[in-house]
Coordinates of C-alpha atoms and ligand atoms in Angstrom, one line a residue:
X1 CA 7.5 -46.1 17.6
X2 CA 8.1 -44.8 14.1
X3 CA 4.2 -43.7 14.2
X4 CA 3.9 -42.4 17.4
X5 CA 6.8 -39.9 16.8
X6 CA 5.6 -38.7 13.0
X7 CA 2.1 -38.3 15.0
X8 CA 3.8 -36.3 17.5
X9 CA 6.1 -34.1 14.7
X10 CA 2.3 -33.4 13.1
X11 CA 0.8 -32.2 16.2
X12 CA 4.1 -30.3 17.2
X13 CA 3.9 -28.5 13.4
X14 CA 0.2 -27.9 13.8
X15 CA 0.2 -26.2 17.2
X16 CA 3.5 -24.3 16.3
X17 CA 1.9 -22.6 13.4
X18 CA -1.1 -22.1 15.4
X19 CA 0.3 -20.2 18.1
X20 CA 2.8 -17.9 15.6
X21 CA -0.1 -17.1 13.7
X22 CA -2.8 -16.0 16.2
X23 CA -0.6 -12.9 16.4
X24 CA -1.6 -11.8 12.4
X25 CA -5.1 -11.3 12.1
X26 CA -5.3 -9.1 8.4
X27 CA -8.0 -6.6 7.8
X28 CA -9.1 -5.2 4.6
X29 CA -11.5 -2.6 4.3
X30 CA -12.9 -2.2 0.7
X31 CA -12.7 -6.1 0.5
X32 CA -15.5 -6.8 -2.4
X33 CA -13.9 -4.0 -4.3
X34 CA -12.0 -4.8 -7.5
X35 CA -8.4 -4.1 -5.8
X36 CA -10.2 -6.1 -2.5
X37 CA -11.1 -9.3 -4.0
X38 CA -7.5 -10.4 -5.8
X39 CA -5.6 -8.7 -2.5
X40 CA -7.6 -10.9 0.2
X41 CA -7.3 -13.9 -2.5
X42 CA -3.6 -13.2 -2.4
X43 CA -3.6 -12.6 1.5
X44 CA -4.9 -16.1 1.8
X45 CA -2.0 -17.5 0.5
X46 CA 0.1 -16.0 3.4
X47 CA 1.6 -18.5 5.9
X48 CA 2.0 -15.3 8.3
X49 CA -1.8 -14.5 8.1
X50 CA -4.1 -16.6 10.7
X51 CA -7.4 -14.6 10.7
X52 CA -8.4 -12.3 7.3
X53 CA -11.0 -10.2 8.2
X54 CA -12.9 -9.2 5.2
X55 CA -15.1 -5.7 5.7
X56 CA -17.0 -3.6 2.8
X57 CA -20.2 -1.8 2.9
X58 CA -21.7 -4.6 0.6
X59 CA -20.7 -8.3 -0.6
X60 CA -17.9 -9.5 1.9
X61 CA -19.5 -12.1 3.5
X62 CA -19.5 -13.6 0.2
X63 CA -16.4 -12.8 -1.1
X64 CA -15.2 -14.3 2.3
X65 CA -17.2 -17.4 2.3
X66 CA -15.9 -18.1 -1.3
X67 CA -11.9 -17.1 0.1
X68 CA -12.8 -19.0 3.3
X69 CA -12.9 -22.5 0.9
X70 CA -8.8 -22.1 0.2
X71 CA -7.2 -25.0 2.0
X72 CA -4.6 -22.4 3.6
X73 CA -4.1 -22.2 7.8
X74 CA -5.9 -18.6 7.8
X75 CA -9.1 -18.5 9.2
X76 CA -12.1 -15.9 7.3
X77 CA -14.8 -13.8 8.4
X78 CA -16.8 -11.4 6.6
X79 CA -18.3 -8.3 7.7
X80 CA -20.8 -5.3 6.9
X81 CA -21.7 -2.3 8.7
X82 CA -24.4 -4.5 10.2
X83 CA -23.7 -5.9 13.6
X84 CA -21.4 -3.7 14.6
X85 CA -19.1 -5.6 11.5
X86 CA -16.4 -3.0 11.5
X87 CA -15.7 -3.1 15.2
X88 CA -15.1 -7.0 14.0
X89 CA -13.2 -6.4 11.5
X90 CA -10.9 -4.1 13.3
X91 CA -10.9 -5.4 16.9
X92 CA -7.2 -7.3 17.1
X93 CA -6.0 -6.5 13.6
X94 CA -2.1 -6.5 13.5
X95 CA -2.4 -5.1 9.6
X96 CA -5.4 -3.2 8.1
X97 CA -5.4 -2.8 4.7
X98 CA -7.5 0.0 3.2
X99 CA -8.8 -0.1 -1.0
X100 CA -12.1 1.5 0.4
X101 CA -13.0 4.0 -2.4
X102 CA -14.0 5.1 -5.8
X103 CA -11.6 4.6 -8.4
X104 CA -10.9 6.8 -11.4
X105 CA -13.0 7.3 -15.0
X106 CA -11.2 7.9 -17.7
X107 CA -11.0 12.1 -17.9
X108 CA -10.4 12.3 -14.3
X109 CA -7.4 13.2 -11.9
X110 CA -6.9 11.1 -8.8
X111 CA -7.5 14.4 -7.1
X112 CA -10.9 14.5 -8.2
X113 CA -11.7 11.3 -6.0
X114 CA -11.1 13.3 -3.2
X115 CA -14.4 14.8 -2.5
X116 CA -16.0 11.1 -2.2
X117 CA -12.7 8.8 -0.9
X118 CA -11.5 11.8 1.8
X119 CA -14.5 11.3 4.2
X120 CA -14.7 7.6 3.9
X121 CA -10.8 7.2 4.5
X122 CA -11.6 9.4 7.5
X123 CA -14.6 7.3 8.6
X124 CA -12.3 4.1 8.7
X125 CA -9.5 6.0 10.7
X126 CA -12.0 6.9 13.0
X127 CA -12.9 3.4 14.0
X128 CA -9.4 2.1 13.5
X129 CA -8.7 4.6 16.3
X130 CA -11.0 3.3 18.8
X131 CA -10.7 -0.7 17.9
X132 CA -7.1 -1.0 16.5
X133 CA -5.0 2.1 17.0
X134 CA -1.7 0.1 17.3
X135 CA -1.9 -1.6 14.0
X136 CA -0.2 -1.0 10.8
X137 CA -2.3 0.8 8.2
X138 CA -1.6 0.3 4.8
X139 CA -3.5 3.1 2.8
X140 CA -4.1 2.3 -1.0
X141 CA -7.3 4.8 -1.4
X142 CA -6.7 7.3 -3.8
X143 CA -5.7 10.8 -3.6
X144 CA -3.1 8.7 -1.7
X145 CA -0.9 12.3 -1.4
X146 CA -4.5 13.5 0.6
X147 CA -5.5 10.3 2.4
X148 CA -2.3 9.4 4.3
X149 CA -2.6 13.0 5.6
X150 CA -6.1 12.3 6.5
X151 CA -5.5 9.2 8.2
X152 CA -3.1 10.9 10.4
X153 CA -5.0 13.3 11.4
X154 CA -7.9 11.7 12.2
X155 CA -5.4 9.4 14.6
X156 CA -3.7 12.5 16.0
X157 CA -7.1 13.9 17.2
X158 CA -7.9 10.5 18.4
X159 CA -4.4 10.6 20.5
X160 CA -2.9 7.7 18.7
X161 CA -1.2 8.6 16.2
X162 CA 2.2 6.5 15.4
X163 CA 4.1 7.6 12.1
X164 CA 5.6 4.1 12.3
X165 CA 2.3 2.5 11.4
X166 CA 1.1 4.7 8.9
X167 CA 2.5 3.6 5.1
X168 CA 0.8 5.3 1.6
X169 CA 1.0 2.4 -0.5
X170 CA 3.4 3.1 -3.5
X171 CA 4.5 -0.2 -4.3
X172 CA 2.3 -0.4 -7.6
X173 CA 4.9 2.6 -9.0
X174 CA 8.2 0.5 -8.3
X175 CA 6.4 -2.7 -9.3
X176 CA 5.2 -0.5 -12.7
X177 CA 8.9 1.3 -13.0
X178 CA 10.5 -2.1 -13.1
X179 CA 8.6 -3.4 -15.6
X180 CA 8.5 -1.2 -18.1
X181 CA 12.5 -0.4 -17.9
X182 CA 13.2 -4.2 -18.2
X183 CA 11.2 -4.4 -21.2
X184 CA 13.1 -1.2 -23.2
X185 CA 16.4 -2.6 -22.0
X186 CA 15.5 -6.5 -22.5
X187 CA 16.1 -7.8 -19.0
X188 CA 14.2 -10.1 -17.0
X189 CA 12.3 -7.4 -14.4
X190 CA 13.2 -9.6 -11.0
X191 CA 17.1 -8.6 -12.1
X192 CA 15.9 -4.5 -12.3
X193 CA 15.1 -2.6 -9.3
X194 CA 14.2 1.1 -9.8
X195 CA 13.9 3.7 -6.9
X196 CA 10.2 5.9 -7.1
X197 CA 10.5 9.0 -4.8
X198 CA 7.8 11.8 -3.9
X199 CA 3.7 11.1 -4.2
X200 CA 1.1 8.8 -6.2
X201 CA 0.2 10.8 -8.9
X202 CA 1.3 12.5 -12.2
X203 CA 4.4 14.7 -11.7
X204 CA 4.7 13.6 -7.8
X205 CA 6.0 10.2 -9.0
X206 CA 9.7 10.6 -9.4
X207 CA 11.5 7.4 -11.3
X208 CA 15.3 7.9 -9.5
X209 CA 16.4 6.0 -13.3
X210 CA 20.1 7.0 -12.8
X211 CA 20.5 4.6 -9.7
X212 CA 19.4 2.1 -11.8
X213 CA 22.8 1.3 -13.2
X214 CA 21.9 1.6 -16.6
X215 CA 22.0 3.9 -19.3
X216 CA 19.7 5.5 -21.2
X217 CA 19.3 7.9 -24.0
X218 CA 17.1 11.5 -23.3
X219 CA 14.4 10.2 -25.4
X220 CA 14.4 7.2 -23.1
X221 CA 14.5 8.9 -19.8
X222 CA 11.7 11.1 -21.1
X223 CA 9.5 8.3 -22.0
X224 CA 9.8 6.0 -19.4
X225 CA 9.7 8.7 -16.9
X226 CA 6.3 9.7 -18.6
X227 CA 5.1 5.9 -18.4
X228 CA 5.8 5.9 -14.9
X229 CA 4.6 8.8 -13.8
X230 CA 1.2 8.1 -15.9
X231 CA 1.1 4.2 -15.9
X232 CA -2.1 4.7 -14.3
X233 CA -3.5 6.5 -16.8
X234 CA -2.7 3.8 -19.7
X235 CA -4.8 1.2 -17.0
X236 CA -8.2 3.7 -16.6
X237 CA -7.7 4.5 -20.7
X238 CA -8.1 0.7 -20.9
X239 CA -10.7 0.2 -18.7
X240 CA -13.0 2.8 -20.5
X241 CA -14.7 3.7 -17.7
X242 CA -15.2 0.9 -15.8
X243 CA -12.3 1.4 -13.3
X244 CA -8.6 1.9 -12.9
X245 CA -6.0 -0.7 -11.8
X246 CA -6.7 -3.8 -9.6
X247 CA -5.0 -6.6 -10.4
X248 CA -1.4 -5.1 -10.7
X249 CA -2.4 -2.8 -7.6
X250 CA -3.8 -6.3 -5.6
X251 CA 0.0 -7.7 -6.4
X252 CA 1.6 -4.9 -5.1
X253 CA -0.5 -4.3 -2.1
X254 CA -0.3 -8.0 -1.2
X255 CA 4.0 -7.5 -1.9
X256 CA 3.8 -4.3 1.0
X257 CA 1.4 -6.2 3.1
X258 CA 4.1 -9.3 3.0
X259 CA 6.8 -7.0 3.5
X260 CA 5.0 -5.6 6.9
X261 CA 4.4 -8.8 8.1
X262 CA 8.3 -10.3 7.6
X263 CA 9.1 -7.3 9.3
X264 CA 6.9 -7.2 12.1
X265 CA 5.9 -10.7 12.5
X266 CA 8.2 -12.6 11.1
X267 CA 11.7 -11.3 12.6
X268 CA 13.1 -10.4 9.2
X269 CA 15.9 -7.9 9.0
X270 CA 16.5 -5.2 6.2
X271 CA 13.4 -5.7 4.4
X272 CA 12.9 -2.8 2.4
X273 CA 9.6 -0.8 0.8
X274 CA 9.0 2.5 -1.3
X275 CA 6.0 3.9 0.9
X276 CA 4.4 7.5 1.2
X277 CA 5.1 8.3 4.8
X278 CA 5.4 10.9 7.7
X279 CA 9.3 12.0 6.6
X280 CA 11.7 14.8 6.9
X281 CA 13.2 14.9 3.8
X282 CA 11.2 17.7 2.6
X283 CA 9.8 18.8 5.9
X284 CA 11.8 22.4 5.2
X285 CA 9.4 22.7 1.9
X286 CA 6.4 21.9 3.7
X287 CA 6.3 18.6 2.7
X288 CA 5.1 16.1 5.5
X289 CA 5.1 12.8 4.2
X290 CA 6.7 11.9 1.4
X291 CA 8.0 7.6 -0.7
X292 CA 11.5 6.9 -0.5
X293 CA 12.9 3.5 0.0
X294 CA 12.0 2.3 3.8
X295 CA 13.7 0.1 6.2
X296 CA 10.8 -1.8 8.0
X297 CA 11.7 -3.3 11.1
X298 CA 9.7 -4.7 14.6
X299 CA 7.6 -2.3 15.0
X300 CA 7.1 -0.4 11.3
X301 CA 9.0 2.1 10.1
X302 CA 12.5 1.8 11.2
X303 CA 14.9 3.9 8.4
X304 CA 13.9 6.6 5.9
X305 CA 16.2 6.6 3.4
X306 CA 17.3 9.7 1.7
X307 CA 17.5 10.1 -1.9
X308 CA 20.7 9.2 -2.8
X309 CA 22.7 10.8 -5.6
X310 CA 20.4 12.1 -8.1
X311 CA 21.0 13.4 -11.9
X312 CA 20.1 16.7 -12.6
X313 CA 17.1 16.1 -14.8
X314 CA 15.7 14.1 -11.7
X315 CA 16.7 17.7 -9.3
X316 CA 14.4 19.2 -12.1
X317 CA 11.5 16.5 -11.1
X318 CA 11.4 16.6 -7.8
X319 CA 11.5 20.8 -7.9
X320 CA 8.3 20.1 -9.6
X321 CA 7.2 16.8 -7.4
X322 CA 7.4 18.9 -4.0
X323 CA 4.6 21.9 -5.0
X324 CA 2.1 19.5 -6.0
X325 CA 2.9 16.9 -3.3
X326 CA 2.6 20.5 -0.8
X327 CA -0.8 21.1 -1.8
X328 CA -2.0 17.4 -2.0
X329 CA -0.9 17.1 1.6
X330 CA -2.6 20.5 2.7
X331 CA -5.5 19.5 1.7
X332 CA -5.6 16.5 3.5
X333 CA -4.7 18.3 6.7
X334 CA -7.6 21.3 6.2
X335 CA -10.2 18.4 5.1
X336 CA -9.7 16.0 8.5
X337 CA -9.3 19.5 10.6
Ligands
LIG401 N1 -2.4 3.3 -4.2 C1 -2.5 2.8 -5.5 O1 -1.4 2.6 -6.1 C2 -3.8 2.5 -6.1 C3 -3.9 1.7 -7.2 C4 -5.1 1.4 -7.8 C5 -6.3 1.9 -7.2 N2 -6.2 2.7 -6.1 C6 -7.4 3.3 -5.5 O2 -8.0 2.2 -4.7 C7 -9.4 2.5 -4.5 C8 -10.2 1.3 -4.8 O3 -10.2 1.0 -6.1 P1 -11.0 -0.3 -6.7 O4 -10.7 -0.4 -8.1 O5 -10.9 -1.4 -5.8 O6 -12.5 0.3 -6.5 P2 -13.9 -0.5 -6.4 O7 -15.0 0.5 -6.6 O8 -13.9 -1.7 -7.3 O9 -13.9 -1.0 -4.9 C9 -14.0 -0.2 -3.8 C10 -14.7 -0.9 -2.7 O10 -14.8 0.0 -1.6 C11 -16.0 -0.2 -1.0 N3 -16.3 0.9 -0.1 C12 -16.8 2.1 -0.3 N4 -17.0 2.8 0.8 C13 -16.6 2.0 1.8 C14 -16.5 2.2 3.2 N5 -16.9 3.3 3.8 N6 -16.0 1.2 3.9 C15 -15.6 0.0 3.3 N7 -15.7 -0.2 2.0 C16 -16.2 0.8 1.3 C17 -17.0 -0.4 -2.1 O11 -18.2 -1.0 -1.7 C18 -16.2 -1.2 -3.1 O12 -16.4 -2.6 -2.9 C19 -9.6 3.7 -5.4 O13 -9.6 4.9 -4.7 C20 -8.5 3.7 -6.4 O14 -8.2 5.0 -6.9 C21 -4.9 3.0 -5.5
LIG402 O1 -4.5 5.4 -11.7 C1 -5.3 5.3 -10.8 O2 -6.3 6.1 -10.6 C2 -5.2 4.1 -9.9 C3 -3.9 4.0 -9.3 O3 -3.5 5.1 -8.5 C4 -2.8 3.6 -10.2 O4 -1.7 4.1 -10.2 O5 -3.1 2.7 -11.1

């Protein structure tokens, strides 16, 4: 009796998780990339993942044979342009997850990706278009201020565009931001949350420090703000040349990916996000899309919050954020028109 019903519990268990989890197959394009391989190695850890499809232009049907060995639920595929592989990749994907793209060189401004990443992020939206237009598209390729807008508009000519779906992934600066306040004031990072507003990149990043509920000196504020805003820099500086951040950026990508699914999958309420998205805040200014804090909810994007009560040397940030974040965006739009 005793076996029959712990037989029964097992089988109950297995076709429970099963059935929840056929709803989340997980694409990432850019898979065999150095952000690609720690994110879908991360991704396979994810109880709310069933299927992780794995697409690059080279390597991913190794890197998802090797993934495809972790004794996890999800199921792996790989896939190149070969074989119609991104029409694979795509076809049912509840999440795509984009790291397709060059990365910086020490000397160089994310901006000056643009001329290579901005016509492969548009390739991608294309197909995402046709195979997956209602999933949610997490976009990590840099100039993230120009590819979000590219994305969008490659989707709005394709008729299926949903702001709710589309999320610039900023989490890396709030992951960063933390970090590096915890260790000037001595506190363990999990107990200090700080609030990024604006872009990803330079001056667009905007630390909101005064929320934080601590203090700090000028010389603080100045410094931190300066690591922040250019905490990518210290990473390409260190990588002389051979690339900018992927690990850190994986973990953060894997955090907003999580977050999506909880959200959207897994019936969690008031799970919150920076993200770089389609937002009124500075709409007046020009300024389409732009990070605050996000509620996400069933289907995506469900709250932009505001900014809050800033200080005035933050005011002084953001008058210089929003210029920079105007043209960024611009050229996004011109490029995908
Ligand atoms: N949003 C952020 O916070 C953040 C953080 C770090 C890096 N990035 C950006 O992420 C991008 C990737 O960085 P990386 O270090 O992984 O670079 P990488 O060169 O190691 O990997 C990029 C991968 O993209 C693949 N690729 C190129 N064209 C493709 C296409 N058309 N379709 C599918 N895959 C394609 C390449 O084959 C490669 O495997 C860069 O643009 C980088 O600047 C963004
Ligand atoms: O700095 C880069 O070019 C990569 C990324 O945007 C980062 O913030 O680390």
């Amino acid at each position: 009796m005793f076996a029959t019903s712990r037989l029964f519990s097992v089988a109950a268990k297995r076709s429970f998780s099963t059935s929840a989890a056929n709803l989340t197959k997980v694409a990432v394009l850019g898979a065999a990339g150095g952000i690609g391989q720690p994110l879908s190695l991360l991704l396979k850890e994810n109880p709310n993942v069933s299927h992780l499809s794995l697409y690059d232009i080279v390597n991913a049907p190794g890197v998802a044979a090797d993934i495809g060995h972790i004794n996890t639920n999800s199921k792996v595929t790989g896939h190149t342009p070969e074989n119609d592989g991104l029409k694979e990749a795509l076809t049912d994907a509840h999440v795509v997850v984009i790291p397709a793209g060059i990365p910086r060189k020490p000397g160089m401004t994310r901006d000056d990706l643009f001329n290579t990443n901005a016509s492969i992020v548009r390739d991608l939206a294309t197909a995402a278009a046709k195979y997956c237009p209602n999933a949610h598209f997490l976009i990590i390729s840099n100039p993230v201020n120009s590819t979000v807008p590219i994305f969008a508009e490659t989707m709005k000519k394709a008729g299926v565009f949903n702001p709710k779906r589309l999320y610039g992934v900023t989490t890396l600066d709030v992951v960063r931001a933390s970090r590096f306040v915890a260790e000037v004031k001595n506190l363990d990072p999990k107990d200090v949350k700080v609030t990024v507003v604006g872009g990803h990149s330079g001056v667009t990043i905007v630390p909101l420090l005064s929320q934080t509920g601590l203090e700090f000196t000028k010389e603080e504020l100045d410094a931190l703000t300066h690591r922040i805003q250019f905490g990518g820099d210290e990473v390409v500086q260190a990588k002389n040349g051979t690339g900018s951040a992927t690990l850190s950026m994986a973990y953060a990508g894997a955090r907003m990916a999580n977050s999506v699914l909880e959200a959207t999958v897994g019936g969690k309420k008031g799970v919150i996000e920076p993200s770089f998205v389609k937002s009124d805040i500075f709409a007046k200014e020009g300024v389409e899309y732009f990070s605050t804090n996000i509620e996400l909810g069933s289907e995506g994007v469900e709250k932009i919050h505001g900014l809050g009560e800033i200080s005035a040397y933050e005011k002084e940030l953001i008058a210089k954020a929003v210029p920079e974040l105007k043209t960024n965006i611009a050229k996004g739009n011109k490029f995908a028109q």
